[in-house]
């Protein structure tokens, strides 16, 4: 196929994908239905992998020999919300303006999905000796949840890939490591009382402020520890508190206060390290003060998201292949989390490499450069040649 035809096919599919509002709070099934219709038209068999509730699904397919091994291309179909953002274009209508293509998900990461789908006919025509697999997942933006059911089926009723390429936007740089992320809600339960007699109650706001302050003291410890690898920006594990909610009125001791926070750990750092630190501090310092006048007061923390990091594996099959395809001698790291650590945890050599810039992800007027799409198409052509 002429390169311009590949680009036209990719942009057509990208227009279709962007047209579906697949914000993570909504079902992605209309998009999945549309992709399945496309696959049926070009004669590609597929397996739908639904979630437990049946309102979302991942999609898995194989081109080439139906055997274990080969390369998995992994992309997600969900996107982040547009509410509160100042868009100058319709977020769910693809618009090309010169060298850029605008729309929610164009960069993160329906652009990669569209490239993979558009190149399936090329993969079909290639005499593949090793298979190319494609996984389109859901709920990546809220915890990398949609790939897990498919991973559990690898080597059972789905082929088990040898290599995974996660197509998150890296401007097609070869990324071999990223941080983990764990997000939490901590809830402090105190006791209401009139603020003129604080000894009759227990302020959940006061206790929560103490805990938040301790998290930022811990963040400073992490900053001082730094990054022994010297590869990450910022060069340390990080803690961040994003929201605090609590209290009823200025003159009432707060009965309840909660805050949402996150920990992003360097590869090799215990993903539960920040949680363990906070819980130890709460038990040792905060809870005794809280229960002094309120025996039933308590502090609880609930994990929301726990996504493993991707650890560098120099010389792995994934690194060797992708560096060759990208004609690159170097690898890099990113601080955002992806599904890559889940594949690596399942024993699959994994690299993150995809078109577009993370600086455009989650932004109003999100876009991807057409040159990045073209480079991604070239990557897929070389992949087909390499596996033939």
Coordinates of C-alpha atoms in Angstrom, one line a residue:
X1 CA 0.0 0.0 0.0
X2 CA 1.2 3.5 -0.8
X3 CA 2.3 5.4 2.4
X4 CA -0.3 8.1 1.7
X5 CA -3.0 5.4 1.7
X6 CA -1.8 4.1 5.1
X7 CA -2.0 7.6 6.4
X8 CA -5.5 8.2 5.0
X9 CA -6.7 4.9 6.4
X10 CA -5.2 5.8 9.8
X11 CA -6.8 9.2 9.9
X12 CA -10.2 7.7 8.9
X13 CA -10.0 5.2 11.7
X14 CA -8.8 7.9 14.1
X15 CA -11.8 10.0 13.2
X16 CA -14.1 7.0 14.0
X17 CA -12.4 6.3 17.3
X18 CA -12.4 10.0 18.5
X19 CA -16.1 10.2 17.6
X20 CA -16.9 7.9 20.5
X21 CA -17.0 9.6 24.0
X22 CA -15.1 6.9 25.9
X23 CA -14.4 8.9 29.1
X24 CA -13.6 6.2 31.6
X25 CA -16.9 6.8 33.5
X26 CA -18.8 5.7 30.4
X27 CA -19.1 2.4 28.5
X28 CA -16.6 1.8 25.6
X29 CA -18.9 -0.8 24.0
X30 CA -20.1 1.4 21.1
X31 CA -16.4 1.9 20.1
X32 CA -15.7 -1.8 20.5
X33 CA -18.8 -2.6 18.4
X34 CA -17.5 -0.3 15.7
X35 CA -14.0 -1.8 15.7
X36 CA -15.4 -5.3 15.6
X37 CA -17.4 -4.3 12.5
X38 CA -14.2 -3.1 10.9
X39 CA -12.4 -6.3 11.8
X40 CA -15.2 -8.4 10.2
X41 CA -14.9 -6.3 7.0
X42 CA -11.2 -7.1 6.7
X43 CA -11.5 -10.7 7.8
X44 CA -9.7 -10.6 11.1
X45 CA -10.9 -12.8 13.9
X46 CA -11.1 -11.3 17.4
X47 CA -11.9 -12.1 21.0
X48 CA -14.0 -9.8 23.2
X49 CA -12.8 -9.7 26.8
X50 CA -15.7 -8.1 28.8
X51 CA -15.5 -6.8 32.4
X52 CA -17.4 -8.3 35.2
X53 CA -20.3 -5.9 34.8
X54 CA -20.5 -6.4 31.1
X55 CA -20.6 -2.6 30.3
X56 CA -17.0 -2.5 29.1
X57 CA -14.7 -4.8 27.1
X58 CA -11.2 -5.2 25.8
X59 CA -10.5 -6.6 22.4
X60 CA -7.8 -9.1 21.5
X61 CA -6.7 -10.4 18.1
X62 CA -3.8 -12.2 16.4
X63 CA -2.4 -11.8 12.9
X64 CA -0.1 -14.6 11.7
X65 CA 0.4 -18.0 13.2
X66 CA -2.0 -18.7 16.1
X67 CA 0.8 -19.6 18.5
X68 CA 2.4 -18.3 21.7
X69 CA 5.3 -15.8 21.2
X70 CA 5.4 -12.9 18.9
X71 CA 4.7 -9.2 19.7
X72 CA 1.7 -7.7 21.5
X73 CA 0.7 -4.1 20.6
X74 CA -1.2 -2.7 23.6
X75 CA -3.4 0.4 23.5
X76 CA -6.3 1.7 25.6
X77 CA -9.6 3.0 24.3
X78 CA -10.7 5.2 27.3
X79 CA -9.8 8.8 27.7
X80 CA -10.0 11.5 30.3
X81 CA -12.9 14.0 30.8
X82 CA -13.2 17.3 28.9
X83 CA -15.4 19.0 31.5
X84 CA -13.9 22.2 32.8
X85 CA -11.4 22.5 30.0
X86 CA -11.5 25.3 27.5
X87 CA -11.6 23.6 24.1
X88 CA -11.8 25.7 20.9
X89 CA -12.8 22.6 18.9
X90 CA -15.4 19.8 19.5
X91 CA -13.4 17.3 21.6
X92 CA -15.2 14.4 19.9
X93 CA -14.9 15.5 16.3
X94 CA -11.5 15.0 14.6
X95 CA -10.2 18.2 13.0
X96 CA -7.0 18.5 11.1
X97 CA -5.2 21.9 11.0
X98 CA -2.1 21.8 9.0
X99 CA 0.4 19.4 10.6
X100 CA -1.8 18.6 13.6
X101 CA -4.9 16.5 14.3
X102 CA -7.1 17.7 17.2
X103 CA -9.5 15.7 19.3
X104 CA -9.8 14.0 22.7
X105 CA -7.6 10.9 22.7
X106 CA -5.7 11.8 19.5
X107 CA -2.5 11.7 21.5
X108 CA -3.5 9.5 24.5
X109 CA -3.9 7.1 22.8
X110 CA -6.4 6.6 20.0
X111 CA -3.7 7.7 17.6
X112 CA -1.7 4.6 18.4
X113 CA -4.9 2.4 18.2
X114 CA -5.8 3.8 14.8
X115 CA -2.3 3.1 13.5
X116 CA -2.5 -0.5 14.7
X117 CA -5.9 -1.0 13.2
X118 CA -5.0 0.6 9.9
X119 CA -1.9 -1.6 9.5
X120 CA -3.7 -4.9 10.0
X121 CA -4.1 -5.4 6.3
X122 CA -0.4 -4.9 5.9
X123 CA 0.2 -7.5 8.6
X124 CA -2.3 -9.9 6.9
X125 CA -0.3 -9.6 3.6
X126 CA 3.0 -10.2 5.3
X127 CA 4.3 -13.7 5.6
X128 CA 4.6 -13.5 9.3
X129 CA 6.6 -16.2 11.0
X130 CA 5.8 -14.9 14.4
X131 CA 2.4 -13.4 15.3
X132 CA 1.5 -9.8 15.9
X133 CA -1.2 -9.5 18.6
X134 CA -3.3 -6.4 19.4
X135 CA -5.0 -5.6 22.7
X136 CA -7.3 -2.7 23.0
X137 CA -8.2 -2.2 26.7
X138 CA -10.4 0.0 28.8
X139 CA -10.1 1.9 32.1
X140 CA -6.4 2.6 31.8
X141 CA -7.0 6.1 32.9
X142 CA -8.5 5.0 36.2
X143 CA -6.1 2.3 37.2
X144 CA -4.9 0.2 34.2
X145 CA -7.8 -2.2 34.9
X146 CA -8.8 -3.3 31.5
X147 CA -5.7 -5.3 30.5
X148 CA -5.7 -7.5 33.6
X149 CA -8.4 -10.0 32.5
X150 CA -6.7 -10.5 29.1
X151 CA -3.3 -11.0 30.8
X152 CA -4.8 -13.7 33.0
X153 CA -6.0 -15.6 29.9
X154 CA -2.6 -15.5 28.2
X155 CA -1.4 -19.1 27.7
X156 CA -4.9 -20.3 28.6
X157 CA -7.3 -19.5 25.9
X158 CA -5.4 -16.6 24.4
X159 CA -1.8 -16.8 22.9
X160 CA 0.9 -15.7 25.3
X161 CA 3.1 -13.0 23.7
X162 CA 6.8 -12.9 24.2
X163 CA 7.1 -9.2 23.9
X164 CA 4.7 -6.3 24.6
X165 CA 4.9 -2.8 23.2
X166 CA 2.7 -0.3 25.0
X167 CA 2.0 2.6 22.7
X168 CA 1.6 5.4 25.1
X169 CA 2.8 8.8 23.8
X170 CA 6.6 8.9 24.1
X171 CA 7.3 10.7 20.7
X172 CA 8.4 7.1 19.7
X173 CA 11.3 7.2 22.1
X174 CA 12.1 3.8 23.6
X175 CA 11.1 3.8 27.2
X176 CA 12.3 0.9 29.4
X177 CA 11.3 2.0 32.9
X178 CA 8.6 4.1 34.6
X179 CA 7.4 4.8 38.1
X180 CA 4.6 3.0 39.9
X181 CA 1.5 4.8 41.1
X182 CA -0.7 4.1 44.1
X183 CA -3.6 6.4 45.0
X184 CA -5.5 6.5 48.3
X185 CA -8.3 8.1 50.3
X186 CA -7.6 8.6 54.0
X187 CA -10.6 9.2 56.2
X188 CA -10.5 10.6 59.7
X189 CA -13.5 10.0 61.9
X190 CA -13.6 12.4 64.9
X191 CA -16.3 13.6 67.3
X192 CA -18.4 16.7 67.0
X193 CA -18.5 19.3 69.7
X194 CA -18.8 23.1 70.1
X195 CA -15.5 24.7 69.2
X196 CA -15.5 26.7 72.5
X197 CA -15.0 23.3 74.4
X198 CA -12.6 21.4 72.2
X199 CA -12.0 18.9 75.1
X200 CA -15.4 17.5 74.4
X201 CA -14.7 16.4 70.9
X202 CA -12.0 15.4 68.5
X203 CA -11.3 17.4 65.3
X204 CA -11.0 15.3 62.2
X205 CA -9.7 18.3 60.4
X206 CA -6.9 18.8 62.8
X207 CA -5.9 15.2 62.6
X208 CA -6.1 15.2 58.8
X209 CA -3.9 18.3 58.6
X210 CA -1.4 16.6 60.8
X211 CA -1.4 13.5 58.5
X212 CA -1.1 15.6 55.3
X213 CA 1.8 17.6 56.8
X214 CA 3.5 14.3 57.6
X215 CA 3.1 13.1 54.0
X216 CA 4.9 16.2 52.8
X217 CA 7.7 15.7 55.4
X218 CA 8.0 12.2 54.0
X219 CA 8.1 13.6 50.5
X220 CA 11.1 15.6 51.5
X221 CA 12.8 12.4 52.8
X222 CA 12.1 10.9 49.3
X223 CA 13.6 14.0 47.6
X224 CA 16.7 13.7 49.7
X225 CA 17.1 10.0 48.8
X226 CA 16.9 11.0 45.2
X227 CA 17.1 8.6 42.2
X228 CA 20.2 6.3 42.4
X229 CA 19.7 5.5 38.7
X230 CA 19.9 9.1 37.7
X231 CA 17.3 8.5 35.0
X232 CA 14.1 10.0 36.2
X233 CA 12.6 13.5 36.2
X234 CA 11.8 14.3 39.0
X235 CA 14.7 12.4 40.4
X236 CA 12.9 10.8 43.3
X237 CA 9.8 9.0 44.3
X238 CA 7.0 11.5 45.0
X239 CA 3.9 12.1 47.2
X240 CA 1.1 14.4 46.4
X241 CA -2.2 15.4 48.2
X242 CA -4.8 16.4 45.7
X243 CA -8.1 17.0 47.6
X244 CA -9.2 17.6 51.2
X245 CA -12.8 17.5 52.3
X246 CA -14.2 18.0 55.8
X247 CA -16.0 19.8 58.5
X248 CA -19.5 21.2 58.9
X249 CA -19.1 24.8 60.2
X250 CA -16.4 27.1 61.5
X251 CA -17.6 26.6 65.1
X252 CA -18.1 22.9 65.1
X253 CA -15.3 20.4 65.8
X254 CA -15.2 18.4 62.6
X255 CA -16.6 14.9 62.8
X256 CA -15.2 13.7 59.5
X257 CA -12.4 14.8 57.1
X258 CA -10.9 12.9 54.2
X259 CA -8.1 13.6 51.7
X260 CA -7.0 12.0 48.4
X261 CA -3.3 11.4 47.8
X262 CA -0.9 9.5 45.7
X263 CA 2.5 7.9 45.7
X264 CA 4.7 7.5 42.6
X265 CA 7.6 5.2 43.3
X266 CA 10.8 4.7 41.5
X267 CA 11.3 1.1 40.1
X268 CA 12.4 -1.1 42.9
X269 CA 10.8 1.1 45.6
X270 CA 8.1 -0.7 47.6
X271 CA 4.8 0.5 46.2
X272 CA 3.3 0.5 49.7
X273 CA 6.1 2.4 51.3
X274 CA 4.3 5.7 51.7
X275 CA 1.1 4.0 53.0
X276 CA 3.2 2.1 55.6
X277 CA 4.8 5.3 56.7
X278 CA 1.5 7.2 57.0
X279 CA -0.2 4.3 58.9
X280 CA 2.7 4.0 61.3
X281 CA 2.7 7.8 62.0
X282 CA -1.1 7.7 62.5
X283 CA -0.9 4.9 65.0
X284 CA 2.0 6.4 66.9
X285 CA 1.2 10.1 66.9
X286 CA -2.2 11.1 65.6
X287 CA -4.6 8.4 66.8
X288 CA -3.6 8.7 70.5
X289 CA -4.4 12.5 70.4
X290 CA -7.6 11.8 68.5
X291 CA -9.0 9.2 70.9
X292 CA -8.1 11.2 74.1
X293 CA -11.6 12.7 74.2
X294 CA -13.2 10.4 71.6
X295 CA -12.5 6.7 72.2
X296 CA -14.4 5.7 69.0
X297 CA -12.4 8.0 66.7
X298 CA -10.5 6.2 64.0
X299 CA -8.4 6.7 60.9
X300 CA -8.8 4.5 57.8
X301 CA -7.1 4.5 54.4
X302 CA -8.4 2.8 51.3
X303 CA -6.4 2.0 48.2
X304 CA -7.9 3.2 45.0
X305 CA -5.3 2.5 42.3
X306 CA -2.2 0.4 42.5
X307 CA -0.3 0.2 39.3
X308 CA 3.2 -1.4 39.3
X309 CA 6.2 0.3 37.8
X310 CA 8.2 -0.9 34.8
X311 CA 11.7 -1.9 35.7
X312 CA 14.6 -1.6 33.3
X313 CA 15.7 -4.9 31.7
X314 CA 18.8 -4.0 29.7
X315 CA 19.2 -6.3 26.7
X316 CA 15.7 -7.8 26.9
X317 CA 14.0 -9.1 23.8
X318 CA 11.7 -6.1 23.9
X319 CA 14.4 -3.5 24.2
X320 CA 16.5 -5.2 21.5
X321 CA 13.6 -5.4 19.0
X322 CA 12.2 -1.9 19.5
X323 CA 15.6 -0.2 19.5
X324 CA 16.3 -2.0 16.2
X325 CA 12.9 -0.9 14.7
X326 CA 13.3 2.7 15.9
X327 CA 17.0 2.7 14.8
X328 CA 17.9 3.9 18.2
X329 CA 20.8 3.2 20.5
X330 CA 19.3 4.6 23.6
X331 CA 16.4 4.1 26.1
X332 CA 14.7 6.5 28.4
X333 CA 12.3 6.7 31.3
X334 CA 9.0 8.4 32.1
X335 CA 7.4 9.3 35.4
X336 CA 3.8 8.5 34.4
X337 CA 2.5 5.0 34.9
X338 CA 1.2 2.6 32.2
X339 CA 0.0 -0.9 31.8
X340 CA 3.6 -2.0 31.0
X341 CA 4.4 -3.1 34.5
X342 CA 1.4 -5.5 34.4
X343 CA 2.8 -7.2 31.3
X344 CA 6.3 -7.3 32.8
X345 CA 4.8 -8.8 36.0
X346 CA 3.3 -11.6 33.9
X347 CA 6.8 -12.4 32.6
X348 CA 6.5 -10.6 29.2
X349 CA 9.4 -8.5 28.1
X350 CA 7.9 -5.0 27.8
X351 CA 8.8 -1.6 26.3
X352 CA 6.7 1.7 26.1
X353 CA 7.0 3.3 22.7
X354 CA 4.2 5.3 20.9
X355 CA 3.5 8.4 18.8
X356 CA 2.6 11.8 20.2
X357 CA 3.8 13.8 23.2
X358 CA 2.7 13.3 26.7
X359 CA 2.7 17.1 27.0
X360 CA -0.5 17.1 24.9
X361 CA -2.2 14.3 26.9
X362 CA -5.2 15.4 29.1
X363 CA -5.0 18.9 27.7
X364 CA -7.7 21.0 26.1
X365 CA -7.3 21.0 22.3
X366 CA -5.4 17.7 22.6
X367 CA -3.5 17.0 19.4
X368 CA -1.0 14.7 17.7
X369 CA 1.4 15.7 15.0
X370 CA 0.7 14.1 11.6
X371 CA 4.5 13.5 11.4
X372 CA 4.2 11.3 14.5
X373 CA 1.4 9.3 12.9
X374 CA 3.6 8.8 9.8
X375 CA 6.5 7.7 11.9
X376 CA 4.3 5.3 13.8
X377 CA 3.2 3.8 10.5
X378 CA 6.8 3.3 9.5
X379 CA 7.4 1.6 12.8
X380 CA 4.6 -0.9 12.1
X381 CA 5.9 -1.6 8.5
X382 CA 9.3 -2.4 9.9
X383 CA 7.7 -4.6 12.6
X384 CA 5.9 -6.7 9.9
X385 CA 9.2 -7.0 7.9
X386 CA 11.1 -8.1 11.1
X387 CA 8.7 -10.8 12.0
X388 CA 8.3 -12.2 8.4

